[in-house]
Every structure is written in structure tokens, then in C-alpha cells.
Tab-separated table of C-alpha atoms and ligand atoms in Angstrom:
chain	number	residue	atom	x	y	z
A	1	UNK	CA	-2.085	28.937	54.431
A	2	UNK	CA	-0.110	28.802	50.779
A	3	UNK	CA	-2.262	31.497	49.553
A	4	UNK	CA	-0.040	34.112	50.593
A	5	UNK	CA	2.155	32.831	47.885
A	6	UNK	CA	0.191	33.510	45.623
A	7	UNK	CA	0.820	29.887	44.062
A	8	UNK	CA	-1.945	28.701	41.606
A	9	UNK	CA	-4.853	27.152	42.838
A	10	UNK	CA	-4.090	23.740	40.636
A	11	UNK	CA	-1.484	22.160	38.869
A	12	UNK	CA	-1.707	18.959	37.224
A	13	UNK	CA	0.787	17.471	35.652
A	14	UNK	CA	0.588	14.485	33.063
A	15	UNK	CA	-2.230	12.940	34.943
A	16	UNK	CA	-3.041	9.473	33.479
A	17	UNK	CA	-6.507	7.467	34.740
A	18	UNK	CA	-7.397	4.162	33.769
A	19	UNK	CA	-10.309	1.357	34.675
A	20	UNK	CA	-10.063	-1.375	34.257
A	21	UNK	CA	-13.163	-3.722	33.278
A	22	UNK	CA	-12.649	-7.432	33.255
A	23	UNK	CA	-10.517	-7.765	30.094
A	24	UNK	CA	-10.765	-4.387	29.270
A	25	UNK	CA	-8.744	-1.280	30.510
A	26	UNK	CA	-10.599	2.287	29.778
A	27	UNK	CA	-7.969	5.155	29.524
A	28	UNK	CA	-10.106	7.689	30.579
A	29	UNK	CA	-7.055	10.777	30.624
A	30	UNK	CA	-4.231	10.397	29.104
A	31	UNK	CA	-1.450	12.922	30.193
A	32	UNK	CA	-4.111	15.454	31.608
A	33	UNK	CA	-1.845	19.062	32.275
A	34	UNK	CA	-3.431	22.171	33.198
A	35	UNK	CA	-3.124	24.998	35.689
A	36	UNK	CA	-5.920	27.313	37.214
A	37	UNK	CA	-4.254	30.718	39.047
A	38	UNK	CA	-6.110	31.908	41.757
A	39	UNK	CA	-9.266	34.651	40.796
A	40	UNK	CA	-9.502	32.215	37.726
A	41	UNK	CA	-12.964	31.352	36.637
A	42	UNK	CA	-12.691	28.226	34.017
A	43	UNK	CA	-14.984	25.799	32.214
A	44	UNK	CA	-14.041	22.226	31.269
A	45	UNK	CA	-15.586	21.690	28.483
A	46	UNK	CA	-16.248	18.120	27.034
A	47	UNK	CA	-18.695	15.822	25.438
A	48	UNK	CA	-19.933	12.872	27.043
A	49	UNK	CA	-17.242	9.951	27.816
A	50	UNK	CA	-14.345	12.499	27.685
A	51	UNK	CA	-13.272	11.791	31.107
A	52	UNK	CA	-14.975	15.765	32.158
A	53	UNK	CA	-16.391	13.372	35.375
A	54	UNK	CA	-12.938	11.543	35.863
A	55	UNK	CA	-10.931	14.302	36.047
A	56	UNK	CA	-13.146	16.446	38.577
A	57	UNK	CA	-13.410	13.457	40.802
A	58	UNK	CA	-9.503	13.823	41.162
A	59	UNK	CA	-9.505	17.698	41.537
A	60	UNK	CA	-12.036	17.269	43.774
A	61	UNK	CA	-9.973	14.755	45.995
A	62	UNK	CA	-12.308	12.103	45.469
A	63	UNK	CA	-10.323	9.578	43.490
A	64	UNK	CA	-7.138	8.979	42.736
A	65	UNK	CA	-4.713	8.537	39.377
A	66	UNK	CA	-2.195	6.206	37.873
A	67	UNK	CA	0.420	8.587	36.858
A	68	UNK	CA	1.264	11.982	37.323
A	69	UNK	CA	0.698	14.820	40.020
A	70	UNK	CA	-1.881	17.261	41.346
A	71	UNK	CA	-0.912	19.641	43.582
A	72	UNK	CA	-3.860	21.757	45.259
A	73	UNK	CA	-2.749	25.039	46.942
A	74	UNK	CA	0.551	23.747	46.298
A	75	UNK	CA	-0.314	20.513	48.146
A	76	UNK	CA	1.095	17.232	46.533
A	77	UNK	CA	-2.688	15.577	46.794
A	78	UNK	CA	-1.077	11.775	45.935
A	79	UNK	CA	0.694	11.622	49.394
A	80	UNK	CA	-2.091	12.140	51.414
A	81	UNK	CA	-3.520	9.758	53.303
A	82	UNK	CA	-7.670	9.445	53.682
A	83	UNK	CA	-8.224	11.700	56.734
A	84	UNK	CA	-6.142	13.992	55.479
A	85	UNK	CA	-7.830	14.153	52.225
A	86	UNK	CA	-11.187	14.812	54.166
A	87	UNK	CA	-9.817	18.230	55.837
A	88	UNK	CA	-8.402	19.404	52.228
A	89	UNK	CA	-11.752	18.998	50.738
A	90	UNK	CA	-13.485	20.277	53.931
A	91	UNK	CA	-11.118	23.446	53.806
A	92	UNK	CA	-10.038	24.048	50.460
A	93	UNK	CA	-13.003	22.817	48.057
A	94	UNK	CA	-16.823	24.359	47.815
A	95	UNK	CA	-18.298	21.574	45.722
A	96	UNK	CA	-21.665	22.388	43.716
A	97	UNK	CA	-23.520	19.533	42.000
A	98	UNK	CA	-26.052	19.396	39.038
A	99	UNK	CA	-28.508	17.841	41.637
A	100	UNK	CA	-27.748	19.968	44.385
A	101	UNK	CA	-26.790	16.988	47.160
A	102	UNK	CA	-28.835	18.933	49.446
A	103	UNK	CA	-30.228	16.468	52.915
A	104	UNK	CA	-33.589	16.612	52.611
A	105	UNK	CA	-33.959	16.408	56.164
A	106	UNK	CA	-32.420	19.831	57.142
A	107	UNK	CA	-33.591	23.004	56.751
A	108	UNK	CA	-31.853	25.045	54.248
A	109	UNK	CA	-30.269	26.790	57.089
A	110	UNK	CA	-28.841	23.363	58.808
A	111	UNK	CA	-27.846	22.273	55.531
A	112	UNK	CA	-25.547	25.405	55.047
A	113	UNK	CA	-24.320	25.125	58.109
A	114	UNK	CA	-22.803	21.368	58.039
A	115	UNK	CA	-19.442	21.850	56.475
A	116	UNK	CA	-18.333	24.495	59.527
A	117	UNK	CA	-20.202	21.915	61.810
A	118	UNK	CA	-17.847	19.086	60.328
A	119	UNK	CA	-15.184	21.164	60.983
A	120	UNK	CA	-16.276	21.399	64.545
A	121	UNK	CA	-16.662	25.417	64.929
A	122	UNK	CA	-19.676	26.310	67.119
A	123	UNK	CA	-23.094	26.004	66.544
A	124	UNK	CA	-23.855	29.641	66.566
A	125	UNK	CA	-20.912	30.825	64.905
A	126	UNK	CA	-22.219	28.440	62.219
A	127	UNK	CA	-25.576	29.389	62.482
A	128	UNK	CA	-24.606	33.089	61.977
A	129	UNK	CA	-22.047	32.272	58.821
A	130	UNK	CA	-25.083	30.593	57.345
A	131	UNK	CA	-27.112	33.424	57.735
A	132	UNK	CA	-24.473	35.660	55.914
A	133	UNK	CA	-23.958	33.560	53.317
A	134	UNK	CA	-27.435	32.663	52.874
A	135	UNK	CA	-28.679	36.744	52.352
A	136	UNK	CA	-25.577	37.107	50.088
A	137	UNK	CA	-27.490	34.742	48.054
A	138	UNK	CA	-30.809	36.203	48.532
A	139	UNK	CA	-32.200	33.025	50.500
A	140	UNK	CA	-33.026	35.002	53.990
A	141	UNK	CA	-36.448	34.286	53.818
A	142	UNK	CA	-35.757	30.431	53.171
A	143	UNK	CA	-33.668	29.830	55.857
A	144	UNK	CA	-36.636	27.464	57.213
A	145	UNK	CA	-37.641	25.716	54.268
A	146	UNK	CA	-36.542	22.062	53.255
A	147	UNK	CA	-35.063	21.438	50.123
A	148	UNK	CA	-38.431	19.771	48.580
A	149	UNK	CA	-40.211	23.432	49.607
A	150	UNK	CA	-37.731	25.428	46.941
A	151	UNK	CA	-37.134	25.676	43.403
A	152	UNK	CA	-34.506	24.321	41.847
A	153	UNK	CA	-33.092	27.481	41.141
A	154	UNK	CA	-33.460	28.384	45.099
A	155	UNK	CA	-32.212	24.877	45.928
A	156	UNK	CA	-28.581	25.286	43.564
A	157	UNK	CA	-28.514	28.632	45.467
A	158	UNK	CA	-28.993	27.001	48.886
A	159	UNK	CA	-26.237	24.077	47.874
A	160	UNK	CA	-23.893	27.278	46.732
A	161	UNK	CA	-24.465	29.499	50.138
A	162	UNK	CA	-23.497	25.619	51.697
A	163	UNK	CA	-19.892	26.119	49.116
A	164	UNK	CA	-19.236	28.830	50.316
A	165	UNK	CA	-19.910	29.094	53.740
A	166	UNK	CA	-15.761	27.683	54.475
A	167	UNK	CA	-14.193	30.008	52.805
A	168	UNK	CA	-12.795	27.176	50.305
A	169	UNK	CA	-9.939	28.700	47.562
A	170	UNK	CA	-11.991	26.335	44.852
A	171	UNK	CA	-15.177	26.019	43.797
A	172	UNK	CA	-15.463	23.288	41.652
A	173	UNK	CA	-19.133	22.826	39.920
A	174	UNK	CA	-20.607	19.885	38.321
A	175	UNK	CA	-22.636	20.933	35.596
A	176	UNK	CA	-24.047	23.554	37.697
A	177	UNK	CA	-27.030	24.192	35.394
A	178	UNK	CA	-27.721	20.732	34.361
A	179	UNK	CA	-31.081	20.290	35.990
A	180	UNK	CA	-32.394	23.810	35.701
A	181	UNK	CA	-34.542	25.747	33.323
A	182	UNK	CA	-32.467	28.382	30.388
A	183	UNK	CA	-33.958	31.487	32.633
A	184	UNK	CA	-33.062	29.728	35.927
A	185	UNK	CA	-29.379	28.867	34.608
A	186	UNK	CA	-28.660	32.027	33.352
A	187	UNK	CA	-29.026	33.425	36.575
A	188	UNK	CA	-26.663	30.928	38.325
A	189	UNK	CA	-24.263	31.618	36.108
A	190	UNK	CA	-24.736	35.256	36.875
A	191	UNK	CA	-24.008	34.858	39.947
A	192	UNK	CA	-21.008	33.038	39.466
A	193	UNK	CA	-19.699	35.564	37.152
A	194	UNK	CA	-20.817	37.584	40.581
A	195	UNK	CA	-18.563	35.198	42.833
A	196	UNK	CA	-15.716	35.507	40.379
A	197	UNK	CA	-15.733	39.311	40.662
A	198	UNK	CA	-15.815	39.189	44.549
A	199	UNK	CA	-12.357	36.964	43.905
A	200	UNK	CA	-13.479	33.760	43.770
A	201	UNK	CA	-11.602	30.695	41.322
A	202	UNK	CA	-14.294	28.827	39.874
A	203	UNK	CA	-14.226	25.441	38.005
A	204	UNK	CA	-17.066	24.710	36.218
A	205	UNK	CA	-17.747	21.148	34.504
A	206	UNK	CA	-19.959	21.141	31.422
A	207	UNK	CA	-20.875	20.057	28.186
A	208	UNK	CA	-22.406	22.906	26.898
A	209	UNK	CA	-20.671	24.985	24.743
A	210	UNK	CA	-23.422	28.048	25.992
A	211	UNK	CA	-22.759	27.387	29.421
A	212	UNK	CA	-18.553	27.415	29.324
A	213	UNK	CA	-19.237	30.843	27.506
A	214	UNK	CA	-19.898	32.363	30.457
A	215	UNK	CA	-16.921	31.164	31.966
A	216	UNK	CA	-13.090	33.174	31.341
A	217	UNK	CA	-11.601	30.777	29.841
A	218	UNK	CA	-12.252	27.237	28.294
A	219	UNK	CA	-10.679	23.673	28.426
A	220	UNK	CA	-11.500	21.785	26.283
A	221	UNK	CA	-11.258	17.969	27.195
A	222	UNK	CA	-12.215	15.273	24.302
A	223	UNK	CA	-11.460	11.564	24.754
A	224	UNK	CA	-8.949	12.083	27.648
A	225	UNK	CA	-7.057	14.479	26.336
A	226	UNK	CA	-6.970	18.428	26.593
A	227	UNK	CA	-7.287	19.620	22.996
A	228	UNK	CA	-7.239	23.102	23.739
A	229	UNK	CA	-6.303	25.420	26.531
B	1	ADP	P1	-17.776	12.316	31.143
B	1	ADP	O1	-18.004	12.755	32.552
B	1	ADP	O2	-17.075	13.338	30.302
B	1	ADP	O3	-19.026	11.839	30.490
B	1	ADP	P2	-16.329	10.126	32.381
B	1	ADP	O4	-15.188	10.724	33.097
B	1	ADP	O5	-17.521	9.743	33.181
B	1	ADP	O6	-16.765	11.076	31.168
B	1	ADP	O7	-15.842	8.822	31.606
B	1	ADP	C1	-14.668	8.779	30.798
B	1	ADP	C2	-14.448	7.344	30.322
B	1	ADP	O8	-14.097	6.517	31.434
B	1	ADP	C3	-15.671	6.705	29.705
B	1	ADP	O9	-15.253	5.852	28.663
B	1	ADP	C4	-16.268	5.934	30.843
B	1	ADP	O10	-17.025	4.839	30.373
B	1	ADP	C5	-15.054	5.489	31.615
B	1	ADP	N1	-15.311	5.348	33.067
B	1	ADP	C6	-15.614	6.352	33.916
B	1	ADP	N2	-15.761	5.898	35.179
B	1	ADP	C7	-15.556	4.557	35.113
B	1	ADP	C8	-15.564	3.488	36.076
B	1	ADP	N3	-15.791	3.736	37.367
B	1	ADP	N4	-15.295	2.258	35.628
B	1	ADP	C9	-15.048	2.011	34.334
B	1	ADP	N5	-15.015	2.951	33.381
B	1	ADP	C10	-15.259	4.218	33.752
B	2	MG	MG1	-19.797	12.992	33.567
């Protein structure tokens, strides 16, 4: 796909998001720019009511915006249509959530699995990507479990073998720590720093100043706007 030239992994331009509530209209960004190269590992950085959920919602593909662009792997995201939009986020994003979005159904191993499944590959080649992904992350002897049999800490790591089973160019994380103990954090964000060596771009959504540390680079977002790049 684009990747070969080497174009950066997002570019927003001037992106402007409102709501509007009855009588009132909430400006939630106002003229967001920033760019994220590939290999990149970022934080966005904000307290809350900044517009940090806003703006990730419309990196993610999930929402749109007023004014402005977004282009994702070079992709113009505002002149897609809603199927479309589905196989960007299926192929391009690995989303990871504070509280894990894991089905609590599925075995850990099913759960990993889905987003090749959605794609329609094979069951087995699925099966056996989900094994790969899951010892990467130390899960092997998991596989099995439901989500209500782990940890937390082995449940984030079960939602971020499911990210990256697709091979996505962007993982975008929603305060990734957020429901975790200090020890258990710490060693998610190791092993992003551990992602981020192996090449992957990371975007990482918090409000904690000691979490974005960890990150390359920080943007900060306050009241819709970036103050600082
Ligand atoms: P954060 O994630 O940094 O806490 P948000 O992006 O959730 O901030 O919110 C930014 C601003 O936009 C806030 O003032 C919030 O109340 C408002 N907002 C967010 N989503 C909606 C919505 N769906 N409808 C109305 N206002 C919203
Ligand atoms: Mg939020």
C-alpha cells in the first residue's frame, strides 16, 4: 500500500469539531494540525474536556469533522464513504482501549483472532496469527482463558496481541493504562516502548503527564487547541 512512500502515517490539517447542544454549540478543536511519521511513538496529552477523546475518535475513523482534512496513509479519510471506512480501520488501525473491549464470550484466543476473521482470511491461518501474536506477548498459556479469568494487566495484553494481529500501520491507544495498577502500567508501557522498537507508530491518549513520558514525543492538547508540539 502507500507505505512504500514512506508518507507519514497522519496528517491533519486545521481540523475544526463542534456539537452542538440545543442552544449551545461546544467547539471541541479548533484548527487541530499535527503530523505523526511512520516509527513515531507519540502521546496526546490533555486534561479532561480538551477534546483528547474528540480528536482520537476522528483519527480513529470513528467520527467525523466540520472543517479541515485528515489524511491516513495518505488517504483523504473525509471522502470515504461508511464501508469503506470499516476496511481502513480494519486494515490500517490496531485500536487499544482503557477497558480493554475484550467479548467476554471468547476465549482470549477467539478474541485475537476476530479482526483477520472480519477480514475473512481463514480460520486456521487466523488461529495460527493469534498464536504468534499471542506468545509475542507472553499470553501462550492463556490462549483458553476468558477475559473475566485474567488480570487486567493480562487482559490489556490480550486486547494488544488482538491490535496487532492485522498488521495495522497505527496503533492508536486510549489511555492504555487507565484502569491498571502503577506496577501493571509500567509494564504496558514497556512493552510499547518494545513495539515502538520493533517499528511500530504508536498514538497514545492520556492525561497523565507520567504516562506521555514514556512516549517520544508529546502533544499537548488544552481546550481544543494544540499548545505545544
Ligand atoms: P477529553 O476526552 O479530553 O476529556 P472530549 O473530547 O471528550 O475531551 O470533550 C471535549 C469537549 O467536547 C468537552 O467540552 C465535551 O463536553 C464536548 N463533547 C464531547 N463529546 C460531545 C458530544 N457527543 N456532544 C456534546 N459535547 C461533546
Ligand atoms: Mg476523553
Amino acid at each position: 500500500m502507500a507505505d512504500e512512500l514512506n508518507c507519514p502515517v497522519i496528517e491533519i490539517n486545521s481540523v475544526h469539531k463542534r456539537f452542538v447542544m440545543g442552544e449551545n454549540i461546544v467547539h471541541a478543536l479548533k484548527g487541530v494540525s499535527m503530523k505523526v511519521e511512520q516509527g513515531e511513538y507519540i502521546a496526546i496529552l490533555g486534561p479532561s474536556g480538551s477534546g483528547k477523546s474528540t480528536l482520537m475518535n476522528i483519527i480513529g475513523c470513528m467520527d467525523t469533522y466540520d472543517e479541515g482534512e485528515y489524511k491516513l496513509m495518505s488517504i483523504s479519510i473525509d471522502k470515504l464513504n461508511d464501508k469503506q471506512l470499516t476496511i481502513i480501520r480494519n486494515r490500517l488501525i490496531g485500536f487499544i482501549f482503557q477497558k480493554y473491549h475484550l467479548v467476554s464470550t471468547y476465549s482470549v484466543l477467539q478474541n485475537v483472532m476476530m479482526p483477520l476473521l472480519a477480514r475473512g482470511e481463514s480460520y486456521k491461518e487466523a488461529e495460527a496469527k493469534a498464536k504468534e501474536k499471542l506468545a509475542l506477548l507472553e499470553m501462550s498459556e492463556r490462549i483458553h482463558h476468558k477475559p473475566n479469568e485474567l488480570s487486567g494487566g493480562q487482559q490489556q495484553r490480550a486486547a494488544i496481541a488482538r491490535a496487532l494481529i492485522g498488521e495495522p500501520k497505527l496503533l492508536l491507544a486510549d489511555e492504555p493504562t487507565g484502569a491498571l495498577d502503577t506496577k501493571t502500567g509500567e509494564e504496558v508501557l514497556k512493552l510499547f516502548r518494545t513495539l515502538n522498537d520493533m517499528g511500530h507508530t504508536i498514538v497514545m491518549i492520556t492525561h497523565d503527564l507520567k504516562v506521555a513520558s514514556h512516549a517520544q514525543r508529546i502533544v499537548r492538547i488544552v481546550d481544543g487547541e494544540i499548545v505545544e508540539q
